[in-house]
Amino acid sequence: MTETTGVKLPIEVREILTILPHRYPLVMVDRVTELVPGERIAGHKCVAYNEPWFQGHFPAHPIMPGVLIIESMVQIGGLLAHASDPAPGPQPKVVLFLGIDKARFRRPVVPGDRLDLSATALQRRGPVWKLRGEARVDGNLCAEAEMLAQVADRSP
């Protein structure tokens, strides 16, 4: 556990799967390495050549689709929102993606890259979060966006 937050790090993929509703092949966060509830989170996704989207995007020059880089940032932001507002009672919560603004792609992500993900809370109004996400490889910015997410009751 970190002394300042009481959160045990790293958070591995098995625990991430208990929080996110996503499953293979759309689990886009392998590990959480930093977490300050209500403020910021960091983690990563290891990009492997055998991921299914590389068969068609693009066979001779594999590049991770931009929409999946955005999805990675959304998922790490969802983990921040979830950790900042843990569900009391028996009903588990889910984080819903509401929107995206100011998305920009700066460089391609290719097999073998470790996609370093981060999200920072910009604003919170009740269950709705406005987050800024970044994706980097080797310290170089690959993508950035502002995202809206909501913590909601999970349907039975």
Coordinates of N, CA, C and O in Angstrom, one line a residue:
M1 N 0.8 -1.2 0.0 CA 0.0 0.0 0.0 C 0.9 1.2 0.0 O 1.9 1.3 0.6
T2 N 0.4 2.2 -0.7 CA 1.1 3.5 -0.7 C 0.7 4.2 0.6 O -0.4 4.1 1.1
E3 N 1.7 4.9 1.2 CA 1.4 5.6 2.5 C 0.4 6.7 2.4 O -0.4 6.9 3.3
T4 N 0.3 7.4 1.2 CA -0.6 8.5 1.1 C -2.0 8.2 0.7 O -2.9 8.9 1.1
T5 N -2.2 7.1 0.0 CA -3.5 6.8 -0.5 C -4.1 5.5 0.1 O -5.3 5.3 0.0
G6 N -3.3 4.6 0.7 CA -3.9 3.4 1.2 C -4.2 2.4 0.1 O -4.9 1.4 0.3
V7 N -3.8 2.6 -1.2 CA -4.1 1.7 -2.3 C -2.9 0.8 -2.5 O -1.8 1.3 -2.6
K8 N -3.2 -0.5 -2.6 CA -2.1 -1.5 -2.9 C -1.8 -1.4 -4.4 O -2.6 -1.7 -5.2
L9 N -0.5 -1.2 -4.7 CA 0.0 -1.1 -6.1 C 1.1 -2.1 -6.3 O 1.8 -2.5 -5.3
P10 N 1.3 -2.6 -7.4 CA 0.5 -2.4 -8.6 C -0.9 -3.2 -8.6 O -1.0 -4.1 -7.9
I11 N -1.8 -2.7 -9.3 CA -3.1 -3.4 -9.5 C -2.9 -4.2 -10.8 O -2.7 -3.6 -11.9
E12 N -3.0 -5.5 -10.7 CA -2.7 -6.4 -11.8 C -4.0 -6.7 -12.6 O -5.1 -6.4 -12.1
V13 N -3.9 -7.3 -13.7 CA -5.0 -7.5 -14.7 C -6.1 -8.3 -14.0 O -7.3 -8.0 -14.3
R14 N -5.8 -9.2 -13.2 CA -6.9 -10.0 -12.5 C -7.8 -9.2 -11.7 O -9.0 -9.3 -11.7
E15 N -7.3 -8.2 -11.0 CA -8.1 -7.3 -10.2 C -8.8 -6.3 -11.1 O -10.0 -5.9 -10.9
I16 N -8.1 -5.8 -12.2 CA -8.8 -4.9 -13.2 C -10.0 -5.6 -13.8 O -11.0 -4.9 -14.0
L17 N -10.0 -6.9 -14.0 CA -11.1 -7.6 -14.6 C -12.3 -7.7 -13.6 O -13.4 -7.9 -14.1
T18 N -12.1 -7.5 -12.3 CA -13.2 -7.4 -11.4 C -13.9 -6.0 -11.4 O -15.0 -5.9 -10.9
I19 N -13.2 -5.1 -12.0 CA -13.7 -3.7 -12.0 C -14.3 -3.3 -13.3 O -15.4 -2.8 -13.4
L20 N -13.6 -3.6 -14.4 CA -14.0 -3.2 -15.8 C -14.9 -4.3 -16.3 O -14.7 -5.5 -16.0
P21 N -16.0 -4.0 -17.1 CA -16.8 -5.0 -17.7 C -16.2 -5.6 -18.9 O -16.7 -6.6 -19.4
H22 N -15.1 -5.1 -19.4 CA -14.5 -5.6 -20.7 C -13.8 -6.9 -20.5 O -13.4 -7.3 -19.4
R23 N -13.8 -7.7 -21.6 CA -13.1 -9.0 -21.7 C -12.3 -9.0 -23.0 O -12.5 -8.2 -23.8
Y24 N -11.5 -10.1 -23.1 CA -10.7 -10.2 -24.3 C -11.6 -10.1 -25.6 O -12.7 -10.7 -25.5
P25 N -11.2 -9.4 -26.6 CA -9.9 -8.8 -26.8 C -9.9 -7.3 -26.4 O -9.0 -6.6 -26.9
L26 N -10.9 -6.8 -25.6 CA -11.0 -5.4 -25.4 C -10.6 -4.9 -24.0 O -10.9 -3.8 -23.6
V27 N -9.8 -5.7 -23.3 CA -9.2 -5.3 -22.0 C -7.9 -4.5 -22.4 O -7.0 -5.1 -23.0
M28 N -7.9 -3.2 -22.2 CA -6.8 -2.4 -22.7 C -5.9 -1.8 -21.6 O -5.1 -0.9 -21.9
V29 N -6.0 -2.3 -20.4 CA -5.1 -1.9 -19.3 C -4.6 -3.2 -18.7 O -5.4 -4.1 -18.2
D30 N -3.3 -3.4 -18.7 CA -2.6 -4.6 -18.1 C -2.3 -4.4 -16.7 O -2.3 -5.3 -15.9
R31 N -1.9 -3.2 -16.3 CA -1.5 -2.9 -14.9 C -1.7 -1.4 -14.6 O -1.4 -0.6 -15.4
V32 N -2.0 -1.2 -13.3 CA -2.1 0.2 -12.8 C -0.9 0.3 -11.9 O -0.7 -0.5 -11.0
T33 N -0.1 1.4 -12.1 CA 1.2 1.5 -11.3 C 1.1 2.7 -10.4 O 2.0 2.8 -9.5
E34 N 0.2 3.6 -10.6 CA 0.1 4.8 -9.7 C -1.4 5.1 -9.6 O -2.2 5.1 -10.6
L35 N -1.8 5.5 -8.4 CA -3.2 5.8 -8.2 C -3.4 6.8 -7.0 O -3.0 6.4 -5.9
V36 N -3.9 7.9 -7.3 CA -4.3 8.9 -6.2 C -5.8 9.1 -6.4 O -6.2 9.9 -7.3
P37 N -6.7 8.5 -5.6 CA -8.1 8.6 -5.9 C -8.5 10.1 -5.9 O -8.1 10.9 -5.1
G38 N -9.4 10.3 -6.9 CA -9.9 11.7 -7.1 C -9.0 12.6 -7.8 O -9.4 13.7 -8.2
E39 N -7.7 12.2 -8.1 CA -6.8 13.0 -8.8 C -6.2 12.5 -10.0 O -6.3 13.0 -11.1
R40 N -5.5 11.3 -9.9 CA -4.7 10.8 -11.1 C -4.5 9.3 -11.0 O -4.5 8.7 -9.9
I41 N -4.2 8.7 -12.2 CA -3.9 7.3 -12.3 C -2.9 7.1 -13.4 O -2.9 7.9 -14.4
A42 N -2.1 6.1 -13.3 CA -1.1 5.7 -14.4 C -1.1 4.2 -14.4 O -1.2 3.5 -13.4
G43 N -0.8 3.7 -15.6 CA -0.7 2.3 -15.9 C -0.2 2.0 -17.3 O 0.3 3.0 -17.9
H44 N -0.3 0.8 -17.7 CA 0.1 0.5 -19.1 C -0.6 -0.7 -19.7 O -1.2 -1.4 -19.0
K45 N -0.4 -0.7 -21.0 CA -0.9 -1.8 -21.9 C 0.3 -2.3 -22.7 O 1.0 -1.4 -23.4
C46 N 0.7 -3.5 -22.7 CA 1.7 -4.1 -23.5 C 1.1 -4.5 -24.8 O 0.2 -5.3 -24.9
V47 N 1.6 -3.9 -25.9 CA 1.0 -4.1 -27.2 C 1.7 -5.3 -27.9 O 2.9 -5.2 -28.2
A48 N 1.0 -6.4 -28.2 CA 1.6 -7.6 -28.7 C 1.2 -7.7 -30.2 O 0.1 -7.4 -30.6
Y49 N 2.1 -8.3 -31.0 CA 1.8 -8.5 -32.4 C 0.6 -9.4 -32.7 O 0.0 -9.3 -33.7
N50 N 0.3 -10.4 -31.7 CA -0.7 -11.3 -32.0 C -2.1 -10.8 -31.6 O -3.1 -11.6 -31.5
E51 N -2.3 -9.5 -31.3 CA -3.6 -9.0 -31.0 C -4.4 -9.0 -32.3 O -3.9 -8.7 -33.4
P52 N -5.7 -9.3 -32.2 CA -6.5 -9.5 -33.4 C -6.6 -8.4 -34.4 O -6.8 -8.7 -35.6
W53 N -6.5 -7.2 -33.9 CA -6.7 -6.0 -34.9 C -5.6 -5.9 -35.8 O -5.7 -5.3 -36.9
F54 N -4.4 -6.4 -35.5 CA -3.3 -6.3 -36.4 C -3.4 -7.1 -37.7 O -2.7 -6.8 -38.7
Q55 N -4.3 -8.1 -37.7 CA -4.5 -8.9 -38.9 C -5.0 -8.0 -40.1 O -4.7 -8.2 -41.2
G56 N -5.8 -7.0 -39.7 CA -6.4 -6.1 -40.8 C -6.0 -4.7 -40.7 O -6.4 -3.8 -41.5
H57 N -5.1 -4.3 -39.7 CA -4.8 -2.9 -39.5 C -3.3 -2.7 -39.2 O -2.9 -2.5 -38.1
F58 N -2.5 -2.8 -40.0 CA -2.5 -3.2 -41.5 C -1.5 -4.4 -41.6 O -0.5 -4.3 -41.0
P59 N -1.9 -5.4 -42.4 CA -1.0 -6.6 -42.4 C 0.4 -6.4 -42.7 O 1.3 -7.0 -42.1
A60 N 0.8 -5.5 -43.6 CA 2.2 -5.3 -43.9 C 2.8 -4.2 -43.1 O 4.1 -4.1 -43.0
H61 N 2.0 -3.4 -42.3 CA 2.5 -2.4 -41.5 C 1.6 -2.2 -40.3 O 0.8 -1.3 -40.2
P62 N 1.7 -3.1 -39.3 CA 0.7 -3.1 -38.2 C 0.8 -1.9 -37.3 O 1.9 -1.5 -36.9
I63 N -0.3 -1.2 -37.1 CA -0.5 0.0 -36.3 C -1.7 -0.2 -35.4 O -2.8 -0.6 -35.9
M64 N -1.6 0.1 -34.1 CA -2.7 0.0 -33.2 C -3.7 1.0 -33.6 O -3.4 2.2 -33.8
P65 N -5.0 0.6 -33.9 CA -6.0 1.6 -34.3 C -6.2 2.7 -33.2 O -6.2 2.5 -32.0
G66 N -6.3 4.0 -33.7 CA -6.5 5.1 -32.8 C -7.6 5.0 -31.8 O -7.5 5.4 -30.7
V67 N -8.7 4.4 -32.3 CA -9.9 4.2 -31.4 C -9.6 3.3 -30.3 O -10.1 3.5 -29.2
L68 N -8.7 2.4 -30.4 CA -8.3 1.5 -29.3 C -7.3 2.2 -28.4 O -7.3 1.9 -27.2
I69 N -6.5 3.1 -28.9 CA -5.7 3.9 -28.0 C -6.6 4.8 -27.1 O -6.4 4.9 -25.9
I70 N -7.6 5.4 -27.7 CA -8.6 6.2 -26.9 C -9.3 5.3 -25.9 O -9.5 5.6 -24.8
E71 N -9.7 4.1 -26.3 CA -10.4 3.1 -25.4 C -9.4 2.8 -24.2 O -9.9 2.7 -23.1
S72 N -8.2 2.7 -24.5 CA -7.2 2.5 -23.4 C -7.2 3.6 -22.4 O -7.2 3.4 -21.2
M73 N -7.2 4.8 -22.9 CA -7.3 6.0 -22.0 C -8.6 6.0 -21.3 O -8.7 6.4 -20.1
V74 N -9.7 5.7 -21.9 CA -11.0 5.7 -21.3 C -11.0 4.6 -20.1 O -11.5 4.9 -19.1
Q75 N -10.5 3.5 -20.4 CA -10.5 2.4 -19.4 C -9.6 2.8 -18.2 O -10.0 2.6 -17.0
I76 N -8.4 3.4 -18.4 CA -7.6 3.8 -17.2 C -8.4 5.0 -16.5 O -8.4 5.0 -15.2
G77 N -9.1 5.9 -17.2 CA -9.9 6.9 -16.5 C -11.0 6.3 -15.8 O -11.4 6.8 -14.7
G78 N -11.6 5.2 -16.3 CA -12.7 4.6 -15.6 C -12.2 3.9 -14.3 O -12.9 3.9 -13.3
L79 N -11.0 3.4 -14.3 CA -10.4 2.8 -13.1 C -10.2 3.9 -12.1 O -10.4 3.7 -10.9
L80 N -9.8 5.1 -12.5 CA -9.7 6.2 -11.6 C -11.0 6.6 -11.0 O -11.1 6.7 -9.7
A81 N -12.0 6.7 -11.8 CA -13.4 7.1 -11.3 C -13.9 6.0 -10.3 O -14.4 6.4 -9.3
H82 N -13.7 4.8 -10.7 CA -14.1 3.7 -9.8 C -13.4 3.7 -8.5 O -14.0 3.6 -7.4
A83 N -12.1 3.9 -8.5 CA -11.3 3.9 -7.2 C -11.7 5.1 -6.4 O -11.5 5.1 -5.2
S84 N -12.1 6.2 -7.0 CA -12.4 7.4 -6.3 C -13.8 7.4 -5.7 O -14.1 8.2 -4.8
D85 N -14.7 6.5 -6.2 CA -16.1 6.4 -5.7 C -16.5 5.0 -5.6 O -17.3 4.5 -6.3
P86 N -15.8 4.2 -4.6 CA -16.2 2.8 -4.5 C -17.6 2.6 -4.1 O -18.2 3.4 -3.4
A87 N -18.2 1.6 -4.6 CA -19.6 1.4 -4.5 C -19.9 0.9 -3.1 O -19.4 -0.2 -2.7
P88 N -20.8 1.6 -2.3 CA -21.2 1.0 -1.0 C -22.4 0.1 -1.3 O -23.1 0.2 -2.3
G89 N -22.5 -0.9 -0.4 CA -23.6 -1.8 -0.6 C -23.4 -3.0 -1.5 O -22.3 -3.1 -2.1
P90 N -24.4 -3.8 -1.8 CA -24.3 -5.0 -2.6 C -24.2 -4.8 -4.1 O -23.8 -5.6 -4.8
Q91 N -24.8 -3.6 -4.6 CA -24.9 -3.4 -6.0 C -23.5 -2.9 -6.6 O -23.1 -1.8 -6.2
P92 N -22.9 -3.7 -7.4 CA -21.6 -3.2 -8.0 C -21.9 -2.0 -9.0 O -22.9 -1.9 -9.5
K93 N -20.8 -1.2 -9.2 CA -20.9 -0.1 -10.1 C -20.2 -0.4 -11.4 O -19.3 -1.3 -11.5
V94 N -20.5 0.4 -12.4 CA -19.8 0.3 -13.7 C -19.6 1.7 -14.1 O -20.3 2.6 -13.8
V95 N -18.5 1.9 -14.9 CA -18.2 3.2 -15.4 C -18.6 3.3 -16.9 O -18.1 2.4 -17.7
L96 N -19.4 4.3 -17.2 CA -19.9 4.4 -18.6 C -19.2 5.6 -19.3 O -19.0 6.6 -18.7
F97 N -18.8 5.4 -20.5 CA -18.2 6.4 -21.3 C -19.2 7.3 -21.9 O -20.2 6.8 -22.5
L98 N -19.1 8.6 -21.7 CA -20.2 9.5 -22.2 C -19.7 10.4 -23.4 O -20.6 10.8 -24.2
G99 N -18.5 10.7 -23.5 CA -18.1 11.5 -24.6 C -16.6 11.8 -24.6 O -15.8 11.4 -23.7
I100 N -16.1 12.4 -25.7 CA -14.7 12.7 -25.9 C -14.6 14.0 -26.6 O -15.4 14.3 -27.5
D101 N -13.6 14.8 -26.2 CA -13.3 16.1 -26.8 C -11.7 16.2 -27.0 O -11.0 15.5 -26.3
K102 N -11.3 17.0 -27.9 CA -9.9 17.4 -28.1 C -9.0 16.2 -28.3 O -7.9 16.2 -27.8
A103 N -9.5 15.1 -29.0 CA -8.7 14.0 -29.2 C -7.7 14.3 -30.3 O -8.0 14.8 -31.3
R104 N -6.4 13.9 -30.1 CA -5.3 14.1 -31.0 C -4.4 12.9 -31.0 O -4.1 12.4 -29.9
F105 N -4.0 12.5 -32.2 CA -3.0 11.4 -32.3 C -1.7 12.0 -32.8 O -1.7 12.8 -33.7
R106 N -0.6 11.7 -32.1 CA 0.7 12.3 -32.3 C 1.7 11.4 -33.0 O 2.6 11.8 -33.7
R107 N 1.6 10.1 -32.7 CA 2.5 9.1 -33.3 C 1.9 7.7 -33.3 O 1.1 7.5 -32.5
P108 N 2.3 6.8 -34.2 CA 1.7 5.5 -34.2 C 2.2 4.6 -33.0 O 3.3 4.9 -32.5
V109 N 1.4 3.7 -32.7 CA 1.7 2.7 -31.7 C 1.8 1.3 -32.4 O 0.9 1.0 -33.2
V110 N 2.9 0.6 -32.3 CA 3.1 -0.6 -33.0 C 3.4 -1.8 -32.1 O 3.7 -1.6 -30.9
P111 N 3.3 -3.0 -32.6 CA 3.6 -4.2 -31.8 C 5.0 -4.1 -31.1 O 5.9 -3.6 -31.7
G112 N 5.0 -4.5 -29.8 CA 6.3 -4.4 -29.1 C 6.3 -3.1 -28.2 O 7.2 -3.1 -27.3
D113 N 5.5 -2.1 -28.5 CA 5.5 -0.9 -27.6 C 4.8 -1.2 -26.3 O 3.9 -2.0 -26.2
R114 N 5.2 -0.5 -25.3 CA 4.4 -0.5 -24.0 C 3.7 0.9 -24.0 O 4.4 1.9 -24.0
L115 N 2.4 0.8 -24.0 CA 1.6 2.0 -24.1 C 1.4 2.5 -22.6 O 0.6 1.9 -21.9
D116 N 2.1 3.6 -22.2 CA 1.9 4.1 -20.9 C 0.7 5.0 -20.9 O 0.7 6.0 -21.7
L117 N -0.2 4.8 -20.0 CA -1.5 5.5 -19.9 C -1.6 6.3 -18.7 O -1.1 5.8 -17.6
S118 N -2.2 7.4 -18.8 CA -2.4 8.2 -17.6 C -3.7 9.0 -17.8 O -4.2 9.3 -18.9
A119 N -4.4 9.3 -16.6 CA -5.6 10.1 -16.6 C -5.6 11.0 -15.4 O -5.1 10.6 -14.3
T120 N -6.0 12.2 -15.6 CA -6.1 13.2 -14.5 C -7.5 13.7 -14.4 O -8.1 14.0 -15.5
A121 N -8.0 13.8 -13.2 CA -9.4 14.3 -13.0 C -9.3 15.9 -13.2 O -8.6 16.6 -12.6
L122 N -10.2 16.4 -14.1 CA -10.3 17.8 -14.4 C -11.4 18.4 -13.6 O -11.4 19.5 -13.1
Q123 N -12.5 17.6 -13.5 CA -13.8 18.1 -12.9 C -14.6 16.9 -12.5 O -14.6 15.9 -13.2
R124 N -15.4 17.1 -11.4 CA -16.4 16.1 -11.1 C -17.7 16.8 -10.6 O -17.6 17.7 -9.8
R125 N -18.8 16.3 -11.2 CA -20.1 16.7 -10.7 C -20.9 15.5 -10.5 O -21.4 14.9 -11.4
G126 N -21.1 15.2 -9.2 CA -21.8 14.0 -8.8 C -21.1 12.8 -9.4 O -19.9 12.6 -9.2
P127 N -21.9 11.9 -10.1 CA -21.3 10.7 -10.7 C -20.5 10.9 -12.0 O -20.0 10.0 -12.6
V128 N -20.5 12.2 -12.5 CA -19.9 12.4 -13.8 C -18.5 13.1 -13.7 O -18.4 14.0 -12.9
W129 N -17.6 12.5 -14.4 CA -16.2 12.9 -14.3 C -15.8 13.4 -15.7 O -16.1 12.9 -16.7
K130 N -15.0 14.5 -15.6 CA -14.3 15.0 -16.8 C -12.8 14.7 -16.6 O -12.2 15.1 -15.5
L131 N -12.2 14.0 -17.5 CA -10.8 13.5 -17.3 C -9.9 13.9 -18.5 O -10.4 14.0 -19.6
R132 N -8.7 14.1 -18.3 CA -7.7 14.3 -19.4 C -6.8 13.0 -19.4 O -6.3 12.6 -18.4
G133 N -6.8 12.4 -20.6 CA -6.0 11.2 -20.8 C -4.8 11.4 -21.7 O -4.9 12.2 -22.6
E134 N -3.8 10.7 -21.4 CA -2.6 10.7 -22.3 C -2.1 9.3 -22.5 O -2.2 8.5 -21.6
A135 N -1.6 9.0 -23.7 CA -0.9 7.7 -24.0 C 0.5 8.0 -24.5 O 0.6 8.9 -25.4
R136 N 1.5 7.4 -24.0 CA 2.9 7.6 -24.4 C 3.6 6.3 -24.6 O 3.2 5.3 -24.0
V137 N 4.6 6.4 -25.5 CA 5.5 5.2 -25.7 C 6.9 5.8 -25.5 O 7.2 6.8 -26.2
D138 N 7.7 5.2 -24.6 CA 9.1 5.7 -24.4 C 9.1 7.2 -24.1 O 10.0 7.9 -24.5
G139 N 8.1 7.7 -23.4 CA 8.0 9.1 -23.0 C 7.5 10.0 -24.1 O 7.2 11.2 -23.8
N140 N 7.2 9.5 -25.3 CA 6.7 10.3 -26.4 C 5.2 10.2 -26.4 O 4.6 9.2 -26.5
L141 N 4.6 11.4 -26.5 CA 3.1 11.5 -26.5 C 2.6 10.9 -27.8 O 3.0 11.3 -28.9
C142 N 1.7 9.9 -27.7 CA 1.1 9.2 -28.9 C -0.3 9.8 -29.1 O -0.8 9.9 -30.2
A143 N -1.1 10.0 -28.0 CA -2.4 10.4 -28.1 C -2.8 11.1 -26.8 O -2.3 10.9 -25.8
E144 N -3.8 12.0 -27.0 CA -4.4 12.7 -25.8 C -5.8 13.1 -26.1 O -6.2 13.1 -27.3
A145 N -6.6 13.2 -25.0 CA -8.0 13.5 -25.2 C -8.6 13.9 -23.8 O -8.0 13.6 -22.8
E146 N -9.7 14.6 -23.9 CA -10.5 14.9 -22.7 C -11.7 14.0 -22.8 O -12.3 13.8 -23.9
M147 N -12.1 13.3 -21.7 CA -13.2 12.3 -21.7 C -14.2 12.6 -20.6 O -13.8 13.1 -19.6
L148 N -15.4 12.2 -20.9 CA -16.5 12.2 -19.9 C -16.9 10.8 -19.6 O -17.1 10.0 -20.4
A149 N -17.0 10.5 -18.3 CA -17.4 9.2 -17.8 C -18.4 9.4 -16.6 O -18.4 10.4 -15.9
Q150 N -19.2 8.3 -16.4 CA -20.2 8.3 -15.3 C -20.1 7.0 -14.6 O -20.1 6.0 -15.2
V151 N -20.1 7.1 -13.3 CA -20.2 5.9 -12.4 C -21.7 5.7 -12.2 O -22.4 6.5 -11.7
A152 N -22.1 4.5 -12.6 CA -23.5 4.1 -12.5 C -23.7 2.7 -11.9 O -22.8 2.0 -11.9
D153 N -25.0 2.5 -11.6 CA -25.3 1.1 -11.1 C -25.2 0.1 -12.2 O -25.6 0.4 -13.4
R154 N -24.6 -1.0 -12.0 CA -24.5 -2.1 -13.0 C -25.8 -2.8 -13.1 O -26.4 -3.1 -12.1
S155 N -26.3 -3.0 -14.3 CA -27.5 -3.8 -14.5 C -27.4 -5.2 -14.1 O -26.3 -5.8 -14.3
P156 N -28.4 -5.8 -13.5 CA -28.3 -7.2 -13.0 C -28.2 -8.2 -14.2 O -28.4 -7.9 -15.3

